[in-house]
Tab-separated table of C-alpha atoms (C1' of nucleotides) in Angstrom:
chain	number	residue	atom	x	y	z
A	1	MET	CA	14.648	46.262	-33.229
A	2	ARG	CA	17.999	45.735	-35.001
A	3	VAL	CA	18.262	43.131	-37.694
A	4	LEU	CA	21.078	41.949	-39.852
A	5	ILE	CA	20.533	40.100	-43.061
A	6	VAL	CA	23.380	37.959	-44.464
A	7	GLU	CA	22.387	36.682	-47.871
A	8	ASP	CA	24.330	36.409	-51.117
A	9	GLU	CA	21.298	36.686	-53.403
A	10	MET	CA	21.334	40.522	-53.508
A	11	GLU	CA	17.886	40.833	-54.964
A	12	LEU	CA	16.315	38.680	-52.293
A	13	ALA	CA	18.301	40.357	-49.563
A	14	ASP	CA	17.270	43.831	-50.730
A	15	THR	CA	13.606	42.840	-50.924
A	16	VAL	CA	13.529	41.394	-47.554
A	17	ALA	CA	15.453	44.396	-46.089
A	18	LEU	CA	12.870	46.770	-47.691
A	19	GLY	CA	10.006	44.823	-46.303
A	20	LEU	CA	11.480	44.671	-42.799
A	21	ARG	CA	12.203	48.386	-42.811
A	22	ARG	CA	8.547	48.953	-43.812
A	23	GLU	CA	7.711	47.011	-40.665
A	24	GLY	CA	9.670	49.411	-38.586
A	25	MET	CA	12.877	47.418	-38.026
A	26	ALA	CA	16.382	48.814	-38.346
A	27	VAL	CA	17.984	46.587	-41.027
A	28	ASP	CA	21.512	46.108	-42.265
A	29	VAL	CA	22.551	43.924	-45.130
A	30	ALA	CA	25.673	41.890	-45.809
A	31	TYR	CA	26.121	40.023	-49.122
A	32	ASP	CA	28.735	37.624	-47.968
A	33	GLY	CA	30.028	35.917	-44.756
A	34	VAL	CA	33.046	38.047	-44.171
A	35	SER	CA	31.154	41.278	-44.442
A	36	GLY	CA	28.516	39.674	-42.210
A	37	GLU	CA	31.032	38.983	-39.422
A	38	GLU	CA	32.289	42.471	-39.641
A	39	HIS	CA	28.848	43.859	-39.108
A	40	LEU	CA	28.191	41.469	-36.221
A	41	GLU	CA	31.272	42.640	-34.509
A	42	ALA	CA	30.592	46.248	-34.999
A	43	ASN	CA	26.915	46.319	-33.942
A	44	ALA	CA	24.599	44.874	-31.362
A	45	TYR	CA	21.915	43.098	-33.311
A	46	ASP	CA	18.806	41.535	-31.909
A	47	VAL	CA	18.170	39.079	-34.675
A	48	LEU	CA	20.332	37.661	-37.465
A	49	VAL	CA	18.730	36.405	-40.609
A	50	LEU	CA	21.341	34.008	-42.054
A	51	ASP	CA	21.591	32.277	-45.350
A	52	ARG	CA	23.102	28.850	-44.898
A	53	ASP	CA	24.627	28.580	-48.353
A	54	LEU	CA	27.044	31.515	-48.543
A	55	PRO	CA	30.197	32.015	-50.622
A	56	GLY	CA	33.321	32.380	-48.433
A	57	VAL	CA	32.512	31.992	-44.783
A	58	SER	CA	29.501	29.687	-44.613
A	59	GLY	CA	26.385	30.350	-42.570
A	60	ASP	CA	27.289	27.242	-40.513
A	61	GLU	CA	30.555	28.668	-39.424
A	62	ILE	CA	29.029	31.994	-38.465
A	63	CYS	CA	26.396	30.260	-36.572
A	64	LYS	CA	28.771	28.037	-34.655
A	65	SER	CA	31.155	30.839	-33.773
A	66	LEU	CA	28.330	32.988	-32.542
A	67	ALA	CA	26.910	30.264	-30.432
A	68	SER	CA	30.180	29.231	-28.929
A	69	GLY	CA	31.038	32.923	-28.276
A	70	GLY	CA	27.892	33.302	-26.132
A	71	SER	CA	26.461	35.966	-28.327
A	72	PRO	CA	22.920	37.031	-27.427
A	73	VAL	CA	21.958	37.428	-31.000
A	74	ARG	CA	18.960	35.279	-32.067
A	75	ILE	CA	19.616	33.430	-35.305
A	76	LEU	CA	17.099	32.627	-38.055
A	77	ILE	CA	18.525	30.451	-40.723
A	78	LEU	CA	17.324	30.552	-44.303
A	79	THR	CA	18.027	27.837	-46.653
A	80	ALA	CA	17.025	26.281	-49.954
A	81	SER	CA	17.059	22.734	-48.501
A	82	THR	CA	13.939	21.886	-46.579
A	83	GLY	CA	14.673	18.413	-45.525
A	84	ILE	CA	14.048	17.575	-41.868
A	85	GLU	CA	17.622	16.319	-41.295
A	86	GLU	CA	18.857	19.618	-42.656
A	87	LYS	CA	16.632	21.374	-40.203
A	88	VAL	CA	17.812	19.483	-37.205
A	89	ALA	CA	21.482	19.989	-38.217
A	90	GLY	CA	20.930	23.743	-38.507
A	91	LEU	CA	19.315	23.946	-35.123
A	92	GLY	CA	22.125	21.792	-33.697
A	93	LEU	CA	24.517	24.519	-34.742
A	94	GLY	CA	22.857	26.958	-32.347
A	95	ALA	CA	20.140	28.603	-34.500
A	96	ASP	CA	16.926	29.529	-32.914
A	97	ASP	CA	14.680	29.026	-35.875
A	98	TYR	CA	14.733	27.781	-39.442
A	99	LEU	CA	12.869	28.799	-42.635
A	100	GLY	CA	13.031	27.080	-45.980
A	101	LYS	CA	13.033	28.967	-49.255
A	102	PRO	CA	10.719	29.856	-50.699
A	103	PHE	CA	8.888	31.448	-47.779
A	104	ALA	CA	6.014	33.760	-47.246
A	105	PHE	CA	7.248	37.242	-46.303
A	106	ILE	CA	4.599	37.469	-43.559
A	107	GLU	CA	5.938	34.330	-42.023
A	108	LEU	CA	9.464	35.730	-41.919
A	109	VAL	CA	8.304	38.929	-40.182
A	110	ALA	CA	6.271	36.905	-37.645
A	111	ARG	CA	9.259	34.714	-36.792
A	112	ILE	CA	11.620	37.605	-36.426
A	113	ARG	CA	9.173	39.384	-34.169
A	114	ALA	CA	8.746	36.200	-32.115
A	115	LEU	CA	12.513	35.844	-31.748
A	116	ALA	CA	13.024	39.437	-30.630
A	117	ARG	CA	10.252	38.941	-28.091
A	118	ARG	CA	11.817	35.834	-26.793
A	119	LEU	CA	14.948	37.888	-26.288
A	120	GLU	CA	13.257	40.044	-23.695
A	121	ALA	CA	13.075	38.168	-20.407
A	122	ARG	CA	9.683	37.622	-18.948
A	123	VAL	CA	9.055	40.907	-17.330
A	124	GLY	CA	6.595	41.946	-14.708
A	125	PRO	CA	6.149	45.184	-12.876
A	126	LYS	CA	9.593	45.757	-11.343
A	127	LEU	CA	10.875	47.773	-8.522
A	128	ILE	CA	13.916	49.660	-9.545
A	129	VAL	CA	16.232	51.871	-7.551
A	130	ASP	CA	19.591	52.763	-8.951
A	131	ASP	CA	21.117	49.649	-10.363
A	132	VAL	CA	18.977	47.317	-8.344
A	133	THR	CA	15.850	45.742	-9.734
A	134	LEU	CA	13.428	43.462	-8.029
A	135	ASP	CA	10.731	41.548	-9.846
A	136	PRO	CA	8.028	40.370	-7.356
A	137	ALA	CA	6.424	38.028	-9.941
A	138	THR	CA	9.439	35.989	-10.767
A	139	HIS	CA	11.170	36.426	-7.465
A	140	GLN	CA	14.274	37.814	-9.116
A	141	VAL	CA	16.724	40.426	-8.134
A	142	HIS	CA	19.459	42.001	-10.224
A	143	ARG	CA	22.288	44.309	-9.306
A	144	ALA	CA	23.950	46.093	-12.198
A	145	GLY	CA	22.477	43.437	-14.523
A	146	ARG	CA	23.776	40.514	-12.577
A	147	PRO	CA	21.260	38.165	-11.065
A	148	ILE	CA	21.324	37.810	-7.276
A	149	ASP	CA	19.886	34.885	-5.460
A	150	LEU	CA	18.013	35.786	-2.328
A	151	THR	CA	16.171	33.576	0.206
A	152	ARG	CA	12.537	34.323	0.976
A	153	LYS	CA	13.258	36.448	4.025
A	154	GLU	CA	15.979	38.433	2.326
A	155	PHE	CA	13.772	39.019	-0.732
A	156	ALA	CA	10.897	40.130	1.511
A	157	VAL	CA	12.969	42.579	3.422
A	158	LEU	CA	14.521	44.131	0.284
A	159	GLU	CA	11.128	44.333	-1.326
A	160	TYR	CA	9.795	46.185	1.671
A	161	LEU	CA	12.621	48.598	1.688
A	162	LEU	CA	12.269	49.281	-2.038
A	163	LEU	CA	8.517	49.865	-1.547
A	164	ALA	CA	9.222	52.433	1.033
A	165	SER	CA	11.033	54.138	-1.806
A	166	GLY	CA	13.753	55.798	0.211
A	167	SER	CA	11.980	56.567	3.439
A	168	VAL	CA	13.260	55.226	6.674
A	169	VAL	CA	12.054	51.918	7.886
A	170	SER	CA	12.474	50.874	11.522
A	171	SER	CA	13.345	47.430	12.766
A	172	GLU	CA	10.011	47.336	14.462
A	173	GLU	CA	8.178	48.107	11.268
A	174	LEU	CA	10.051	45.345	9.430
A	175	LEU	CA	9.277	42.856	12.224
A	176	GLU	CA	5.698	43.865	11.985
A	177	HIS	CA	5.317	43.459	8.214
A	178	VAL	CA	7.878	40.959	7.056
A	179	TRP	CA	7.819	38.550	10.005
A	180	ASP	CA	4.869	36.834	11.554
A	181	ASP	CA	3.613	36.856	15.157
A	182	SER	CA	6.171	34.398	16.365
A	183	ALA	CA	8.957	36.854	15.783
A	184	ASP	CA	10.832	37.879	18.927
A	185	PRO	CA	11.036	41.615	19.032
A	186	PHE	CA	14.125	41.390	21.234
A	187	SER	CA	16.131	39.263	18.845
A	188	GLY	CA	18.470	40.690	16.365
A	189	VAL	CA	16.994	38.937	13.351
A	190	VAL	CA	16.684	42.034	11.387
A	191	ARG	CA	20.268	42.866	11.900
A	192	VAL	CA	21.278	39.436	10.750
A	193	VAL	CA	19.163	39.559	7.619
A	194	MET	CA	20.473	43.060	6.838
A	195	SER	CA	23.985	41.757	7.075
A	196	ARG	CA	23.408	38.871	4.770
A	197	LEU	CA	21.497	41.079	2.352
A	198	ARG	CA	24.307	43.582	2.188
A	199	GLN	CA	26.813	40.795	1.606
A	200	LYS	CA	24.857	39.379	-1.327
A	201	LEU	CA	24.156	42.810	-2.877
A	202	GLY	CA	27.850	43.763	-2.561
A	203	PRO	CA	29.369	47.289	-2.766
A	204	PRO	CA	28.611	50.130	-3.248
A	205	SER	CA	26.206	49.875	-0.321
A	206	VAL	CA	22.543	50.161	-1.192
A	207	ILE	CA	21.128	50.014	2.344
A	208	GLN	CA	21.838	52.856	4.744
A	209	THR	CA	21.582	52.751	8.497
A	210	LEU	CA	20.373	55.695	10.513
A	211	SER	CA	21.429	54.931	13.948
A	212	GLY	CA	18.549	54.833	16.369
A	213	VAL	CA	16.030	55.261	13.595
A	214	GLY	CA	16.112	52.491	11.081
A	215	TYR	CA	17.215	51.556	7.513
A	216	ARG	CA	16.550	52.960	4.098
A	217	ILE	CA	17.478	52.496	0.476
A	218	ALA	CA	20.118	54.898	-0.691
A	219	ASP	CA	18.474	56.707	-3.513
A	220	ASP	CA	20.911	59.630	-3.958
A	221	ARG	CA	24.276	59.200	-5.557
B	1	MET	CA	0.231	23.200	-21.364
B	2	ARG	CA	-3.102	23.334	-19.585
B	3	VAL	CA	-6.321	22.726	-21.690
B	4	LEU	CA	-9.975	22.788	-20.814
B	5	ILE	CA	-12.505	21.084	-23.072
B	6	VAL	CA	-16.143	22.169	-22.828
B	7	GLU	CA	-18.247	19.826	-24.853
B	8	ASP	CA	-21.614	18.200	-24.135
B	9	GLU	CA	-21.143	15.095	-26.309
B	10	MET	CA	-19.363	13.115	-23.626
B	11	GLU	CA	-17.899	10.471	-25.861
B	12	LEU	CA	-16.314	13.093	-28.106
B	13	ALA	CA	-15.016	15.146	-25.159
B	14	ASP	CA	-13.351	12.041	-23.517
B	15	THR	CA	-11.832	10.878	-26.795
B	16	VAL	CA	-10.295	14.249	-27.426
B	17	ALA	CA	-9.139	14.558	-23.849
B	18	LEU	CA	-7.472	11.263	-24.019
B	19	GLY	CA	-5.686	12.053	-27.222
B	20	LEU	CA	-4.494	15.431	-26.034
B	21	ARG	CA	-3.179	13.809	-22.796
B	22	ARG	CA	-1.267	11.386	-24.958
B	23	GLU	CA	0.301	14.469	-26.527
B	24	GLY	CA	1.510	15.541	-23.062
B	25	MET	CA	-1.056	18.184	-22.291
B	26	ALA	CA	-2.797	18.536	-18.929
B	27	VAL	CA	-6.555	18.308	-19.860
B	28	ASP	CA	-9.634	18.942	-17.858
B	29	VAL	CA	-13.167	18.300	-19.181
B	30	ALA	CA	-16.522	19.964	-18.515
B	31	TYR	CA	-19.706	18.549	-20.028
B	32	ASP	CA	-21.810	21.756	-19.772
B	33	GLY	CA	-21.390	25.528	-19.738
B	34	VAL	CA	-21.918	26.048	-16.068
B	35	SER	CA	-19.335	23.525	-15.142
B	36	GLY	CA	-17.038	24.877	-17.714
B	37	GLU	CA	-17.265	28.377	-16.242
B	38	GLU	CA	-16.430	26.997	-12.800
B	39	HIS	CA	-13.342	25.371	-14.134
B	40	LEU	CA	-12.255	28.503	-15.917
B	41	GLU	CA	-12.573	30.411	-12.690
B	42	ALA	CA	-10.681	27.810	-10.593
B	43	ASN	CA	-7.678	27.323	-12.939
B	44	ALA	CA	-5.313	29.092	-15.218
B	45	TYR	CA	-5.804	27.449	-18.615
B	46	ASP	CA	-3.693	28.151	-21.629
B	47	VAL	CA	-6.249	27.013	-24.205
B	48	LEU	CA	-10.003	26.517	-24.107
B	49	VAL	CA	-11.568	24.079	-26.547
B	50	LEU	CA	-15.234	25.193	-26.677
B	51	ASP	CA	-18.213	23.586	-28.240
B	52	ARG	CA	-20.494	26.321	-29.590
B	53	ASP	CA	-23.723	24.365	-29.213
B	54	LEU	CA	-23.976	23.727	-25.491
B	55	PRO	CA	-27.051	23.131	-23.307
B	56	GLY	CA	-27.518	25.768	-20.576
B	57	VAL	CA	-24.860	28.455	-20.902
B	58	SER	CA	-23.909	28.629	-24.580
B	59	GLY	CA	-20.492	28.630	-25.935
B	60	ASP	CA	-21.020	32.075	-27.297
B	61	GLU	CA	-21.801	33.518	-23.929
B	62	ILE	CA	-18.731	31.906	-22.402
B	63	CYS	CA	-16.648	33.297	-25.224
B	64	LYS	CA	-18.054	36.747	-24.876
B	65	SER	CA	-17.575	36.941	-21.087
B	66	LEU	CA	-14.064	35.749	-21.299
B	67	ALA	CA	-13.143	38.264	-24.045
B	68	SER	CA	-14.734	41.189	-22.241
B	69	GLY	CA	-13.131	40.071	-18.928
B	70	GLY	CA	-9.696	40.310	-20.521
B	71	SER	CA	-8.796	36.662	-19.901
B	72	PRO	CA	-5.536	35.534	-21.400
B	73	VAL	CA	-7.100	32.143	-22.372
B	74	ARG	CA	-6.909	31.306	-26.038
B	75	ILE	CA	-10.242	30.020	-27.384
B	76	LEU	CA	-10.770	27.376	-30.075
B	77	ILE	CA	-14.388	26.900	-31.033
B	78	LEU	CA	-15.745	23.678	-32.211
B	79	THR	CA	-19.038	23.469	-34.044
B	80	ALA	CA	-21.112	21.427	-36.319
B	81	SER	CA	-21.875	24.403	-38.631
B	82	THR	CA	-19.018	24.907	-41.011
B	83	GLY	CA	-20.268	27.890	-43.039
B	84	ILE	CA	-18.026	30.766	-43.468
B	85	GLU	CA	-20.427	33.193	-42.016
B	86	GLU	CA	-20.589	31.067	-38.967
B	87	LYS	CA	-16.842	31.211	-38.751
B	88	VAL	CA	-16.635	34.859	-38.987
B	89	ALA	CA	-19.302	35.331	-36.374
B	90	GLY	CA	-17.384	32.977	-33.979
B	91	LEU	CA	-14.144	34.937	-34.383
B	92	GLY	CA	-16.182	38.100	-33.845
B	93	LEU	CA	-17.061	36.894	-30.402
B	94	GLY	CA	-13.445	36.805	-29.322
B	95	ALA	CA	-12.451	33.287	-30.306
B	96	ASP	CA	-8.934	32.748	-31.696
B	97	ASP	CA	-9.626	29.888	-33.943
B	98	TYR	CA	-12.487	27.852	-35.369
B	99	LEU	CA	-12.790	24.184	-36.281
B	100	GLY	CA	-15.932	22.563	-37.873
B	101	LYS	CA	-16.998	18.995	-36.992
B	102	PRO	CA	-16.095	16.584	-38.044
B	103	PHE	CA	-12.360	17.344	-37.767
B	104	ALA	CA	-9.115	15.333	-37.978
B	105	PHE	CA	-7.622	14.960	-34.585
B	106	ILE	CA	-4.134	15.872	-35.840
B	107	GLU	CA	-5.600	19.124	-37.060
B	108	LEU	CA	-7.011	19.942	-33.610
B	109	VAL	CA	-3.612	19.176	-31.943
B	110	ALA	CA	-1.804	21.398	-34.512
B	111	ARG	CA	-4.244	24.322	-33.912
B	112	ILE	CA	-4.073	24.048	-30.100
B	113	ARG	CA	-0.282	24.012	-30.354
B	114	ALA	CA	-0.403	27.064	-32.629
B	115	LEU	CA	-2.606	28.869	-30.084
B	116	ALA	CA	-0.391	28.060	-27.179
B	117	ARG	CA	2.597	29.171	-29.264
B	118	ARG	CA	1.054	32.529	-29.813
B	119	LEU	CA	0.247	32.774	-26.157
B	120	GLU	CA	3.695	32.006	-25.070
B	121	ALA	CA	5.480	34.076	-27.632
B	122	ARG	CA	7.305	30.917	-28.721
B	123	VAL	CA	8.380	30.374	-32.280
B	124	GLY	CA	10.132	27.775	-34.340
B	125	PRO	CA	10.554	24.178	-33.827
B	126	LYS	CA	12.948	24.256	-30.888
B	127	LEU	CA	13.727	25.679	-27.568
B	128	ILE	CA	17.352	26.011	-26.962
B	129	VAL	CA	19.177	26.795	-23.709
B	130	ASP	CA	22.918	26.043	-23.532
B	131	ASP	CA	23.382	22.603	-24.934
B	132	VAL	CA	19.816	21.460	-24.338
B	133	THR	CA	17.303	21.583	-27.205
B	134	LEU	CA	13.677	20.596	-26.998
B	135	ASP	CA	11.385	20.180	-30.035
B	136	PRO	CA	7.732	20.458	-29.136
B	137	ALA	CA	6.646	19.080	-32.425
B	138	THR	CA	8.510	15.820	-32.371
B	139	HIS	CA	8.781	15.551	-28.593
B	140	GLN	CA	12.522	15.210	-28.774
B	141	VAL	CA	15.112	16.409	-26.340
B	142	HIS	CA	18.806	16.527	-26.917
B	143	ARG	CA	21.656	17.232	-24.475
B	144	ALA	CA	24.992	18.158	-26.149
B	145	GLY	CA	23.740	16.408	-29.307
B	146	ARG	CA	22.664	13.302	-27.619
B	147	PRO	CA	19.067	12.331	-27.702
B	148	ILE	CA	17.381	11.987	-24.360
B	149	ASP	CA	14.193	9.954	-23.681
B	150	LEU	CA	11.614	11.754	-21.602
B	151	THR	CA	8.134	10.779	-20.541
B	152	ARG	CA	5.258	13.158	-21.223
B	153	LYS	CA	5.306	14.687	-17.823
B	154	GLU	CA	9.058	15.088	-17.772
B	155	PHE	CA	8.867	16.712	-21.151
B	156	ALA	CA	6.021	19.065	-20.154
B	157	VAL	CA	7.937	20.190	-17.082
B	158	LEU	CA	11.200	20.800	-18.937
B	159	GLU	CA	9.234	22.655	-21.715
B	160	TYR	CA	7.660	24.871	-19.116
B	161	LEU	CA	10.941	25.651	-17.502
B	162	LEU	CA	12.515	26.390	-20.870
B	163	LEU	CA	9.608	28.773	-21.761
B	164	ALA	CA	10.190	30.663	-18.574
B	165	SER	CA	13.612	31.431	-20.024
B	166	GLY	CA	15.528	31.610	-16.818
B	167	SER	CA	12.798	32.917	-14.561
B	168	VAL	CA	12.033	31.144	-11.279
B	169	VAL	CA	9.057	28.789	-11.485
B	170	SER	CA	7.431	27.656	-8.252
B	171	SER	CA	6.150	24.218	-7.660
B	172	GLU	CA	2.607	25.652	-7.333
B	173	GLU	CA	2.983	27.231	-10.751
B	174	LEU	CA	4.154	23.945	-12.281
B	175	LEU	CA	1.228	22.123	-10.740
B	176	GLU	CA	-1.054	24.729	-12.057
B	177	HIS	CA	0.119	24.595	-15.659
B	178	VAL	CA	1.580	21.151	-16.178
B	179	TRP	CA	-0.783	18.969	-14.161
B	180	ASP	CA	-4.579	18.841	-14.345
B	181	ASP	CA	-7.174	19.021	-11.538
B	182	SER	CA	-6.542	15.628	-10.175
B	183	ALA	CA	-3.186	16.643	-8.960
B	184	ASP	CA	-2.687	16.779	-5.201
B	185	PRO	CA	-1.056	20.060	-4.257
B	186	PHE	CA	0.362	18.534	-1.161
B	187	SER	CA	2.147	15.697	-2.849
B	188	GLY	CA	5.801	15.760	-3.774
B	189	VAL	CA	5.239	14.837	-7.365
B	190	VAL	CA	7.146	17.903	-8.672
B	191	ARG	CA	10.178	16.983	-6.564
B	192	VAL	CA	10.062	13.386	-8.021
B	193	VAL	CA	9.835	14.583	-11.600
B	194	MET	CA	12.671	17.071	-11.033
B	195	SER	CA	14.789	14.310	-9.738
B	196	ARG	CA	14.075	12.043	-12.690
B	197	LEU	CA	14.568	14.876	-15.109
B	198	ARG	CA	17.994	15.746	-13.601
B	199	GLN	CA	19.088	12.265	-13.744
B	200	LYS	CA	18.140	11.901	-17.400
B	201	LEU	CA	19.728	15.177	-18.370
B	202	GLY	CA	22.913	14.315	-16.508
B	203	PRO	CA	25.623	16.734	-15.288
B	204	PRO	CA	26.369	19.517	-15.536
B	205	SER	CA	23.085	20.398	-13.876
B	206	VAL	CA	20.657	22.365	-15.988
B	207	ILE	CA	17.912	22.856	-13.421
B	208	GLN	CA	18.639	24.944	-10.391
B	209	THR	CA	16.719	25.006	-7.109
B	210	LEU	CA	16.156	28.065	-5.022
B	211	SER	CA	15.008	26.774	-1.767
B	212	GLY	CA	11.700	28.127	-0.724
B	213	VAL	CA	11.155	29.805	-4.055
B	214	GLY	CA	11.185	27.410	-6.976
B	215	TYR	CA	13.151	26.012	-9.952
B	216	ARG	CA	14.758	27.516	-12.946
B	217	ILE	CA	16.935	26.741	-15.919
B	218	ALA	CA	20.465	27.633	-15.397
B	219	ASP	CA	21.201	30.590	-17.533
B	220	ASP	CA	24.805	31.338	-16.617
B	221	ARG	CA	27.286	32.130	-19.439
C	1	DA	C1'	39.431	59.001	25.780
C	2	DT	C1'	35.962	56.172	27.888
C	3	DC	C1'	31.568	54.567	28.666
C	4	DG	C1'	26.992	52.938	27.156
C	5	DC	C1'	24.190	51.854	23.707
C	6	DT	C1'	23.223	50.425	18.976
C	7	DT	C1'	24.475	47.907	15.114
C	8	DG	C1'	27.341	44.389	12.244
C	9	DT	C1'	29.311	39.729	11.906
C	10	DT	C1'	29.876	35.001	12.536
C	11	DG	C1'	29.122	30.055	14.144
C	12	DC	C1'	25.879	26.925	15.221
C	13	DA	C1'	21.618	24.063	15.751
C	14	DG	C1'	16.701	23.043	14.808
C	15	DG	C1'	13.466	22.375	11.530
C	16	DG	C1'	11.318	22.871	7.308
C	17	DA	C1'	12.163	22.255	2.375
C	18	DT	C1'	13.989	19.356	-1.104
C	19	DG	C1'	16.317	15.041	-3.247
C	20	DT	C1'	16.290	10.143	-3.693
C	21	DT	C1'	14.674	5.726	-3.843
C	22	DA	C1'	11.452	1.813	-3.753
C	23	DC	C1'	7.034	0.342	-4.507
C	24	DA	C1'	2.201	0.321	-6.080
C	25	DA	C1'	-1.523	1.603	-9.165
C	26	DG	C1'	-3.033	2.420	-13.614
C	27	DG	C1'	-2.773	2.886	-18.574
C	28	DC	C1'	-1.275	1.239	-22.926
C	29	DC	C1'	0.167	-1.904	-26.496
C	30	DC	C1'	0.254	-6.365	-28.126
D	1	DG	C1'	-4.940	-11.088	-20.226
D	2	DG	C1'	0.115	-10.170	-19.735
D	3	DG	C1'	4.065	-7.297	-19.663
D	4	DC	C1'	5.956	-2.831	-19.992
D	5	DC	C1'	6.078	1.902	-19.122
D	6	DT	C1'	4.540	5.930	-16.769
D	7	DT	C1'	2.939	8.295	-12.911
D	8	DG	C1'	2.136	9.190	-8.143
D	9	DT	C1'	2.782	8.066	-3.043
D	10	DA	C1'	5.399	7.242	0.948
D	11	DA	C1'	9.519	6.876	3.574
D	12	DC	C1'	13.912	8.185	4.335
D	13	DA	C1'	18.156	11.000	3.656
D	14	DT	C1'	20.012	15.451	2.920
D	15	DC	C1'	20.373	20.191	2.341
D	16	DC	C1'	20.029	24.920	3.649
D	17	DC	C1'	17.182	28.613	5.512
D	18	DT	C1'	16.335	30.701	9.691
D	19	DG	C1'	16.898	32.596	14.095
D	20	DC	C1'	19.612	32.675	18.291
D	21	DA	C1'	23.613	33.977	20.832
D	22	DA	C1'	28.014	35.571	21.583
D	23	DC	C1'	31.260	38.750	20.267
D	24	DA	C1'	33.224	42.735	17.623
D	25	DA	C1'	32.749	47.175	15.891
D	26	DG	C1'	30.535	51.737	15.344
D	27	DC	C1'	28.587	55.907	17.208
D	28	DG	C1'	27.386	59.722	20.337
D	29	DA	C1'	27.698	62.005	24.592
D	30	DT	C1'	30.002	63.348	28.545
DNA sequence: ATCGCTTGTTGCAGGGATGTTACAAGGCCC
DNA sequence: GGGCCTTGTAACATCCCTGCAACAAGCGAT
């Protein structure tokens, strides 16, 4: 886990950094806002521990620009002022959590951990082939990191193909396992779903056709 | 958040249940250990509030069997005996927290919240996605800085969606976690609440529907 | 190259799933 | 007890998923 601390009280910053490193985190420190922004541009941090009262570029500004820029960094604001209205204001700026000084070190660690955990999406056991991932639990499919919305049938077909892990699946087999009894073996439903699936997944093609045999997931390349 | 109370003092159980419902939780009650175990088997609870001194199946036994069964339920034990050694013993059984009677209701709520938070890897006072912020502590929701008035159910549904952090949540899952036993799985309550939520949140739409699959928070950007 | 078969694509209609609204029951506060 | 708010039910409207059918395109064999 990569953490950046932006805090002008050097002693406090160093102490916290030391403690976090002891917890196994990779920690960088910046003692002012400008330096902080440089670090943020240069590296991909998971969590930013940000003092609100900074000389130069204020914590608020950093916070706002990160939030408006769509940065995935989770922000934890540190501040001397513990008033509730301060708290609300800070969160309104796009921060994810708020901690008033003085704080217990354990609490800081716990909150950083929790923020990092929140960063990871809820993950189940996934099916992954190439750049395609399919999560049966949350019904989500990604291609090269981009989410793809599939209908139930499309999802079921893709799942079956992925489970076959590269071996060839015939139309009859798909009808047997993905459709119910009422499916007409003579209709071209499978062809239709395949077409729609391929359109949604986009190029390069993931599903190969073996004429006269069936379909399979392309696992070479 | 789904809570089960197992407590043989019916008056106390009902009072607590009422109070927790007022806090927006979905609460079921069992007045003895056997009934409690049945409930635990039938539903997916987030937190179990368990009286240690039960007739029939004791709280200790329930606690032990849950812990050994690897259940994800968080257990808060209630008891008349407040001695420290009792406390330690209770925690040794696999409980997550311990509260001696009599207790302040506020404290119970706070501890239940804390347990659920641990369970859901949630931290800090707010959940934030895009320009929507939700504060579990104060029951406040803001959209683009403007406060939005939600009912308990609406709040609970939105909270659940936000906690899923972009994952698809089915109606069944919502019924399971946000409503209690009395909910009719066949009714369209979820649809109605969604409609009211979307109206109150206003455009641009925050909640997406995947037909045949479920709902999710829009996490574009 | 042509024929025959298999596969891909697209428009369309039926039906199930979802959205919306009005209304009633119940709880809560005064 | 009265009035307000919340919650769930029911009815209706709307959306879109699904499968069918018709046609286009690909492939292999002669």
